[in-house]
Amino acid sequence: MRAKIAIAAVLGLGLLGYAMWPKPTASGTGSMKGGVLAEVQLPETLTQNAQIGKRGYDAKCAVCHGPNGAGQDGVAPPLVHIIYEPSHHGDEAFQRAAAMGVRAHHWRFGNMPAVEGLTRADVAMITAYVRELQRANGIN
């Protein structure tokens, strides 16, 4: 019974993610490969850990996930998105994604490869940065 509930929950969240996927506008925004997928409000200030995490994010994550976790059309999803809220994708999910990669399950971008050259401490700082971006955008 628990397995059926878990499968139903995963399917429901997948459908929610698909329904919330940004659609191209009449002006074509988001229709070009590499175009930003989410409008991200930046926090007024970042904690020291998030500042360190921003440097790591910019060096290792932004190439795919775009500036400030906004995603890139045809490349990688936005991390400032309700799918990545802490209650659904906890901090350990970010650790595992960086260390082992992730099979595609919420988005149509394909699999994410492991990220070379990041320690658990690096990923913790990057996660702190992403979480502060999320909070600034109403994702808790």
Short mmCIF file of N, CA and C in Angstrom, two decimals:
data_model
loop_
_atom_site.label_atom_id
_atom_site.label_comp_id
_atom_site.label_asym_id
_atom_site.label_seq_id
_atom_site.Cartn_x
_atom_site.Cartn_y
_atom_site.Cartn_z
N MET A 1 0.82 -1.19 0.00
CA MET A 1 0.00 0.00 0.00
C MET A 1 0.86 1.25 0.00
N ARG A 2 1.94 1.27 0.82
CA ARG A 2 2.83 2.42 0.87
C ARG A 2 3.49 2.66 -0.48
N ALA A 3 3.85 1.58 -1.16
CA ALA A 3 4.49 1.71 -2.46
C ALA A 3 3.54 2.37 -3.46
N LYS A 4 2.27 2.00 -3.41
CA LYS A 4 1.28 2.61 -4.32
C LYS A 4 1.12 4.09 -4.03
N ILE A 5 1.11 4.45 -2.76
CA ILE A 5 0.98 5.86 -2.38
C ILE A 5 2.22 6.64 -2.84
N ALA A 6 3.39 6.04 -2.66
CA ALA A 6 4.64 6.70 -3.08
C ALA A 6 4.66 6.89 -4.59
N ILE A 7 4.25 5.89 -5.34
CA ILE A 7 4.22 5.98 -6.79
C ILE A 7 3.22 7.05 -7.23
N ALA A 8 2.06 7.07 -6.60
CA ALA A 8 1.05 8.09 -6.93
C ALA A 8 1.58 9.49 -6.63
N ALA A 9 2.30 9.64 -5.52
CA ALA A 9 2.85 10.95 -5.16
C ALA A 9 3.90 11.40 -6.17
N VAL A 10 4.78 10.49 -6.57
CA VAL A 10 5.80 10.82 -7.56
C VAL A 10 5.16 11.20 -8.89
N LEU A 11 4.18 10.44 -9.32
CA LEU A 11 3.49 10.76 -10.56
C LEU A 11 2.78 12.10 -10.48
N GLY A 12 2.13 12.34 -9.34
CA GLY A 12 1.44 13.62 -9.15
C GLY A 12 2.40 14.80 -9.20
N LEU A 13 3.56 14.66 -8.54
CA LEU A 13 4.54 15.74 -8.57
C LEU A 13 5.12 15.93 -9.96
N GLY A 14 5.31 14.84 -10.68
CA GLY A 14 5.78 14.95 -12.06
C GLY A 14 4.79 15.70 -12.93
N LEU A 15 3.53 15.39 -12.77
CA LEU A 15 2.50 16.10 -13.53
C LEU A 15 2.43 17.57 -13.13
N LEU A 16 2.59 17.85 -11.84
CA LEU A 16 2.61 19.23 -11.38
C LEU A 16 3.77 19.98 -12.02
N GLY A 17 4.95 19.37 -12.03
CA GLY A 17 6.12 20.00 -12.66
C GLY A 17 5.89 20.27 -14.14
N TYR A 18 5.30 19.30 -14.82
CA TYR A 18 5.01 19.48 -16.24
C TYR A 18 4.01 20.62 -16.46
N ALA A 19 2.99 20.67 -15.61
CA ALA A 19 1.98 21.72 -15.74
C ALA A 19 2.55 23.10 -15.44
N MET A 20 3.55 23.15 -14.55
CA MET A 20 4.13 24.43 -14.17
C MET A 20 5.30 24.83 -15.07
N TRP A 21 5.64 23.98 -16.02
CA TRP A 21 6.76 24.26 -16.91
C TRP A 21 6.52 25.58 -17.65
N PRO A 22 7.52 26.48 -17.69
CA PRO A 22 7.33 27.77 -18.37
C PRO A 22 7.01 27.58 -19.85
N LYS A 23 6.03 28.30 -20.33
CA LYS A 23 5.63 28.24 -21.73
C LYS A 23 6.21 29.44 -22.47
N PRO A 24 6.61 29.28 -23.73
CA PRO A 24 7.07 30.43 -24.49
C PRO A 24 5.96 31.46 -24.61
N THR A 25 6.34 32.73 -24.58
CA THR A 25 5.37 33.80 -24.74
C THR A 25 5.26 34.19 -26.20
N ALA A 26 4.31 35.05 -26.49
CA ALA A 26 4.12 35.49 -27.87
C ALA A 26 5.38 36.16 -28.41
N SER A 27 6.15 36.82 -27.54
CA SER A 27 7.38 37.49 -28.00
C SER A 27 8.50 36.50 -28.23
N GLY A 28 8.29 35.24 -27.84
CA GLY A 28 9.30 34.21 -28.06
C GLY A 28 10.21 34.00 -26.86
N THR A 29 10.02 34.73 -25.78
CA THR A 29 10.87 34.56 -24.61
C THR A 29 10.82 33.11 -24.15
N GLY A 30 11.97 32.54 -23.93
CA GLY A 30 12.05 31.17 -23.45
C GLY A 30 11.99 30.15 -24.58
N SER A 31 11.89 30.59 -25.80
CA SER A 31 11.81 29.63 -26.89
C SER A 31 13.17 29.35 -27.52
N MET A 32 14.17 30.17 -27.26
CA MET A 32 15.51 29.95 -27.80
C MET A 32 16.27 29.00 -26.89
N LYS A 33 17.06 28.11 -27.46
CA LYS A 33 17.89 27.24 -26.64
C LYS A 33 18.84 28.12 -25.84
N GLY A 34 18.88 27.87 -24.54
CA GLY A 34 19.74 28.64 -23.67
C GLY A 34 19.06 29.85 -23.07
N GLY A 35 17.82 30.16 -23.48
CA GLY A 35 17.10 31.29 -22.90
C GLY A 35 16.74 31.00 -21.45
N VAL A 36 16.72 32.03 -20.63
CA VAL A 36 16.38 31.89 -19.22
C VAL A 36 14.94 31.42 -19.08
N LEU A 37 14.69 30.51 -18.15
CA LEU A 37 13.36 29.92 -17.96
C LEU A 37 12.55 30.53 -16.83
N ALA A 38 13.21 31.13 -15.86
CA ALA A 38 12.50 31.67 -14.70
C ALA A 38 13.00 33.07 -14.38
N GLU A 39 12.09 33.92 -13.97
CA GLU A 39 12.47 35.24 -13.48
C GLU A 39 12.84 35.07 -12.02
N VAL A 40 14.03 35.43 -11.65
CA VAL A 40 14.52 35.22 -10.30
C VAL A 40 14.75 36.57 -9.63
N GLN A 41 14.07 36.77 -8.50
CA GLN A 41 14.30 37.95 -7.67
C GLN A 41 15.50 37.64 -6.77
N LEU A 42 16.48 38.53 -6.76
CA LEU A 42 17.65 38.31 -5.92
C LEU A 42 17.40 38.84 -4.51
N PRO A 43 17.91 38.14 -3.50
CA PRO A 43 17.78 38.65 -2.14
C PRO A 43 18.58 39.95 -1.99
N GLU A 44 18.17 40.80 -1.05
CA GLU A 44 18.90 42.04 -0.82
C GLU A 44 20.33 41.76 -0.38
N THR A 45 20.49 40.76 0.47
CA THR A 45 21.82 40.37 0.94
C THR A 45 21.89 38.85 0.96
N LEU A 46 23.11 38.35 0.96
CA LEU A 46 23.35 36.91 1.09
C LEU A 46 24.18 36.67 2.34
N THR A 47 23.90 35.56 3.02
CA THR A 47 24.74 35.18 4.15
C THR A 47 26.14 34.87 3.63
N GLN A 48 27.09 34.78 4.55
CA GLN A 48 28.45 34.47 4.15
C GLN A 48 28.53 33.12 3.43
N ASN A 49 27.82 32.11 3.94
CA ASN A 49 27.83 30.80 3.29
C ASN A 49 27.25 30.89 1.88
N ALA A 50 26.17 31.64 1.72
CA ALA A 50 25.56 31.78 0.40
C ALA A 50 26.47 32.55 -0.56
N GLN A 51 27.22 33.51 -0.05
CA GLN A 51 28.18 34.23 -0.90
C GLN A 51 29.25 33.27 -1.42
N ILE A 52 29.73 32.40 -0.54
CA ILE A 52 30.70 31.38 -0.96
C ILE A 52 30.04 30.45 -1.97
N GLY A 53 28.80 30.05 -1.67
CA GLY A 53 28.06 29.17 -2.57
C GLY A 53 27.82 29.78 -3.93
N LYS A 54 27.59 31.08 -3.99
CA LYS A 54 27.38 31.76 -5.28
C LYS A 54 28.63 31.63 -6.15
N ARG A 55 29.78 31.77 -5.55
CA ARG A 55 31.02 31.62 -6.33
C ARG A 55 31.13 30.20 -6.90
N GLY A 56 30.82 29.20 -6.06
CA GLY A 56 30.84 27.82 -6.53
C GLY A 56 29.78 27.57 -7.59
N TYR A 57 28.58 28.12 -7.36
CA TYR A 57 27.49 27.98 -8.33
C TYR A 57 27.90 28.58 -9.66
N ASP A 58 28.43 29.80 -9.63
CA ASP A 58 28.83 30.47 -10.87
C ASP A 58 29.90 29.67 -11.62
N ALA A 59 30.80 29.02 -10.87
CA ALA A 59 31.89 28.27 -11.48
C ALA A 59 31.45 26.91 -12.02
N LYS A 60 30.52 26.24 -11.35
CA LYS A 60 30.20 24.86 -11.70
C LYS A 60 28.78 24.61 -12.18
N CYS A 61 27.83 25.44 -11.78
CA CYS A 61 26.41 25.14 -12.02
C CYS A 61 25.76 26.05 -13.06
N ALA A 62 26.18 27.31 -13.09
CA ALA A 62 25.53 28.30 -13.95
C ALA A 62 25.63 27.96 -15.43
N VAL A 63 26.67 27.25 -15.82
CA VAL A 63 26.84 26.91 -17.23
C VAL A 63 25.62 26.13 -17.74
N CYS A 64 25.00 25.34 -16.89
CA CYS A 64 23.80 24.59 -17.28
C CYS A 64 22.53 25.19 -16.69
N HIS A 65 22.54 25.45 -15.37
CA HIS A 65 21.32 25.90 -14.69
C HIS A 65 21.08 27.40 -14.80
N GLY A 66 21.93 28.09 -15.53
CA GLY A 66 21.73 29.51 -15.79
C GLY A 66 22.10 30.40 -14.63
N PRO A 67 22.11 31.70 -14.88
CA PRO A 67 22.45 32.65 -13.82
C PRO A 67 21.42 32.61 -12.70
N ASN A 68 21.90 32.59 -11.48
CA ASN A 68 21.02 32.64 -10.30
C ASN A 68 19.95 31.55 -10.28
N GLY A 69 20.23 30.40 -10.83
CA GLY A 69 19.29 29.28 -10.79
C GLY A 69 18.07 29.45 -11.65
N ALA A 70 18.16 30.30 -12.69
CA ALA A 70 17.01 30.60 -13.54
C ALA A 70 16.75 29.55 -14.61
N GLY A 71 17.65 28.58 -14.77
CA GLY A 71 17.49 27.56 -15.80
C GLY A 71 17.84 28.08 -17.17
N GLN A 72 17.97 27.15 -18.12
CA GLN A 72 18.22 27.51 -19.51
C GLN A 72 17.40 26.60 -20.40
N ASP A 73 16.62 27.19 -21.26
CA ASP A 73 15.77 26.43 -22.16
C ASP A 73 16.61 25.47 -22.99
N GLY A 74 16.23 24.23 -23.00
CA GLY A 74 16.93 23.22 -23.77
C GLY A 74 18.21 22.71 -23.13
N VAL A 75 18.56 23.24 -21.95
CA VAL A 75 19.83 22.85 -21.32
C VAL A 75 19.59 22.23 -19.95
N ALA A 76 19.01 22.99 -19.01
CA ALA A 76 18.80 22.50 -17.65
C ALA A 76 17.69 23.30 -16.98
N PRO A 77 17.03 22.69 -15.99
CA PRO A 77 15.88 23.35 -15.33
C PRO A 77 16.29 24.46 -14.38
N PRO A 78 15.34 25.32 -14.05
CA PRO A 78 15.60 26.32 -13.02
C PRO A 78 15.62 25.66 -11.65
N LEU A 79 16.55 26.05 -10.82
CA LEU A 79 16.60 25.54 -9.44
C LEU A 79 15.74 26.40 -8.53
N VAL A 80 15.41 27.58 -8.98
CA VAL A 80 14.48 28.43 -8.25
C VAL A 80 13.10 28.10 -8.80
N HIS A 81 12.58 26.98 -8.32
CA HIS A 81 11.32 26.42 -8.78
C HIS A 81 10.76 25.58 -7.64
N ILE A 82 9.46 25.53 -7.55
CA ILE A 82 8.80 24.81 -6.44
C ILE A 82 9.18 23.33 -6.39
N ILE A 83 9.54 22.75 -7.53
CA ILE A 83 9.97 21.35 -7.55
C ILE A 83 11.15 21.12 -6.61
N TYR A 84 12.01 22.13 -6.47
CA TYR A 84 13.21 21.98 -5.66
C TYR A 84 13.07 22.53 -4.25
N GLU A 85 11.82 22.75 -3.81
CA GLU A 85 11.62 23.23 -2.44
C GLU A 85 12.19 22.20 -1.47
N PRO A 86 12.65 22.65 -0.30
CA PRO A 86 13.32 21.75 0.65
C PRO A 86 12.50 20.54 1.06
N SER A 87 11.19 20.66 1.12
CA SER A 87 10.39 19.50 1.54
C SER A 87 10.27 18.44 0.45
N HIS A 88 10.61 18.78 -0.78
CA HIS A 88 10.55 17.79 -1.86
C HIS A 88 11.95 17.32 -2.25
N HIS A 89 12.86 18.24 -2.44
CA HIS A 89 14.26 17.91 -2.73
C HIS A 89 15.09 18.52 -1.62
N GLY A 90 15.36 17.73 -0.60
CA GLY A 90 16.15 18.19 0.53
C GLY A 90 17.59 18.45 0.12
N ASP A 91 18.36 18.99 1.04
CA ASP A 91 19.75 19.35 0.75
C ASP A 91 20.56 18.14 0.29
N GLU A 92 20.25 16.96 0.82
CA GLU A 92 20.98 15.76 0.41
C GLU A 92 20.74 15.43 -1.06
N ALA A 93 19.59 15.81 -1.60
CA ALA A 93 19.34 15.59 -3.03
C ALA A 93 20.34 16.36 -3.88
N PHE A 94 20.70 17.56 -3.44
CA PHE A 94 21.71 18.35 -4.16
C PHE A 94 23.07 17.67 -4.05
N GLN A 95 23.37 17.15 -2.86
CA GLN A 95 24.64 16.43 -2.67
C GLN A 95 24.73 15.23 -3.62
N ARG A 96 23.67 14.45 -3.66
CA ARG A 96 23.67 13.25 -4.51
C ARG A 96 23.72 13.61 -5.99
N ALA A 97 22.99 14.65 -6.37
CA ALA A 97 22.99 15.06 -7.78
C ALA A 97 24.39 15.46 -8.22
N ALA A 98 25.08 16.24 -7.39
CA ALA A 98 26.43 16.67 -7.75
C ALA A 98 27.40 15.49 -7.78
N ALA A 99 27.28 14.59 -6.81
CA ALA A 99 28.22 13.48 -6.69
C ALA A 99 27.97 12.36 -7.70
N MET A 100 26.70 12.05 -7.97
CA MET A 100 26.38 10.88 -8.78
C MET A 100 25.61 11.17 -10.06
N GLY A 101 25.17 12.42 -10.21
CA GLY A 101 24.30 12.72 -11.34
C GLY A 101 22.87 12.32 -11.01
N VAL A 102 21.97 12.62 -11.92
CA VAL A 102 20.54 12.34 -11.69
C VAL A 102 19.91 11.87 -13.00
N ARG A 103 19.12 10.83 -12.91
CA ARG A 103 18.32 10.43 -14.07
C ARG A 103 17.17 11.40 -14.21
N ALA A 104 16.83 11.77 -15.42
CA ALA A 104 15.73 12.70 -15.68
C ALA A 104 14.45 12.14 -15.09
N HIS A 105 13.72 12.97 -14.32
CA HIS A 105 12.46 12.50 -13.76
C HIS A 105 11.42 13.59 -13.62
N HIS A 106 11.80 14.86 -13.55
CA HIS A 106 10.81 15.93 -13.46
C HIS A 106 10.76 16.77 -14.74
N TRP A 107 11.82 16.77 -15.48
CA TRP A 107 11.96 17.69 -16.61
C TRP A 107 12.31 16.93 -17.89
N ARG A 108 12.28 17.64 -18.99
CA ARG A 108 12.58 17.07 -20.30
C ARG A 108 13.99 17.43 -20.78
N PHE A 109 14.93 17.53 -19.88
CA PHE A 109 16.28 17.93 -20.25
C PHE A 109 17.24 16.76 -20.41
N GLY A 110 16.83 15.59 -20.05
CA GLY A 110 17.73 14.45 -20.05
C GLY A 110 18.43 14.32 -18.71
N ASN A 111 19.33 13.39 -18.62
CA ASN A 111 20.02 13.11 -17.36
C ASN A 111 21.05 14.19 -17.03
N MET A 112 21.25 14.42 -15.75
CA MET A 112 22.29 15.33 -15.29
C MET A 112 23.51 14.51 -14.94
N PRO A 113 24.67 14.86 -15.50
CA PRO A 113 25.88 14.13 -15.13
C PRO A 113 26.39 14.57 -13.76
N ALA A 114 27.23 13.76 -13.16
CA ALA A 114 27.90 14.16 -11.93
C ALA A 114 28.75 15.39 -12.22
N VAL A 115 28.99 16.20 -11.21
CA VAL A 115 29.80 17.41 -11.36
C VAL A 115 31.17 17.14 -10.75
N GLU A 116 32.17 17.21 -11.56
CA GLU A 116 33.54 16.93 -11.10
C GLU A 116 34.09 18.10 -10.30
N GLY A 117 34.92 17.78 -9.30
CA GLY A 117 35.67 18.79 -8.59
C GLY A 117 34.94 19.49 -7.46
N LEU A 118 33.79 18.96 -7.02
CA LEU A 118 33.07 19.56 -5.90
C LEU A 118 33.12 18.64 -4.69
N THR A 119 33.43 19.21 -3.54
CA THR A 119 33.39 18.46 -2.29
C THR A 119 31.98 18.59 -1.70
N ARG A 120 31.70 17.79 -0.67
CA ARG A 120 30.42 17.93 0.03
C ARG A 120 30.27 19.32 0.62
N ALA A 121 31.38 19.89 1.11
CA ALA A 121 31.33 21.25 1.68
C ALA A 121 31.01 22.27 0.59
N ASP A 122 31.59 22.09 -0.61
CA ASP A 122 31.27 22.99 -1.73
C ASP A 122 29.79 22.94 -2.05
N VAL A 123 29.25 21.74 -2.12
CA VAL A 123 27.83 21.57 -2.47
C VAL A 123 26.95 22.14 -1.36
N ALA A 124 27.37 22.01 -0.11
CA ALA A 124 26.59 22.60 0.99
C ALA A 124 26.50 24.12 0.85
N MET A 125 27.59 24.76 0.44
CA MET A 125 27.58 26.21 0.25
C MET A 125 26.73 26.59 -0.96
N ILE A 126 26.84 25.82 -2.03
CA ILE A 126 26.02 26.07 -3.22
C ILE A 126 24.54 25.90 -2.88
N THR A 127 24.23 24.88 -2.10
CA THR A 127 22.85 24.66 -1.67
C THR A 127 22.35 25.82 -0.82
N ALA A 128 23.21 26.36 0.06
CA ALA A 128 22.82 27.52 0.87
C ALA A 128 22.47 28.69 -0.05
N TYR A 129 23.23 28.89 -1.10
CA TYR A 129 22.95 29.95 -2.07
C TYR A 129 21.61 29.72 -2.76
N VAL A 130 21.39 28.51 -3.25
CA VAL A 130 20.13 28.19 -3.93
C VAL A 130 18.95 28.35 -2.98
N ARG A 131 19.08 27.91 -1.75
CA ARG A 131 17.99 28.04 -0.79
C ARG A 131 17.67 29.51 -0.51
N GLU A 132 18.68 30.36 -0.44
CA GLU A 132 18.40 31.79 -0.23
C GLU A 132 17.72 32.40 -1.44
N LEU A 133 18.11 31.99 -2.64
CA LEU A 133 17.41 32.44 -3.85
C LEU A 133 15.96 31.98 -3.81
N GLN A 134 15.76 30.72 -3.43
CA GLN A 134 14.40 30.19 -3.36
C GLN A 134 13.54 30.98 -2.37
N ARG A 135 14.07 31.22 -1.18
CA ARG A 135 13.30 31.98 -0.17
C ARG A 135 12.95 33.38 -0.68
N ALA A 136 13.88 34.02 -1.37
CA ALA A 136 13.63 35.35 -1.92
C ALA A 136 12.52 35.32 -2.97
N ASN A 137 12.24 34.14 -3.49
CA ASN A 137 11.22 33.97 -4.51
C ASN A 137 10.00 33.21 -4.00
N GLY A 138 9.84 33.17 -2.69
CA GLY A 138 8.65 32.57 -2.09
C GLY A 138 8.64 31.06 -2.03
N ILE A 139 9.79 30.42 -2.22
CA ILE A 139 9.87 28.97 -2.16
C ILE A 139 10.54 28.62 -0.84
N ASN A 140 9.78 28.00 0.04
CA ASN A 140 10.31 27.67 1.37
C ASN A 140 10.30 26.18 1.52
#
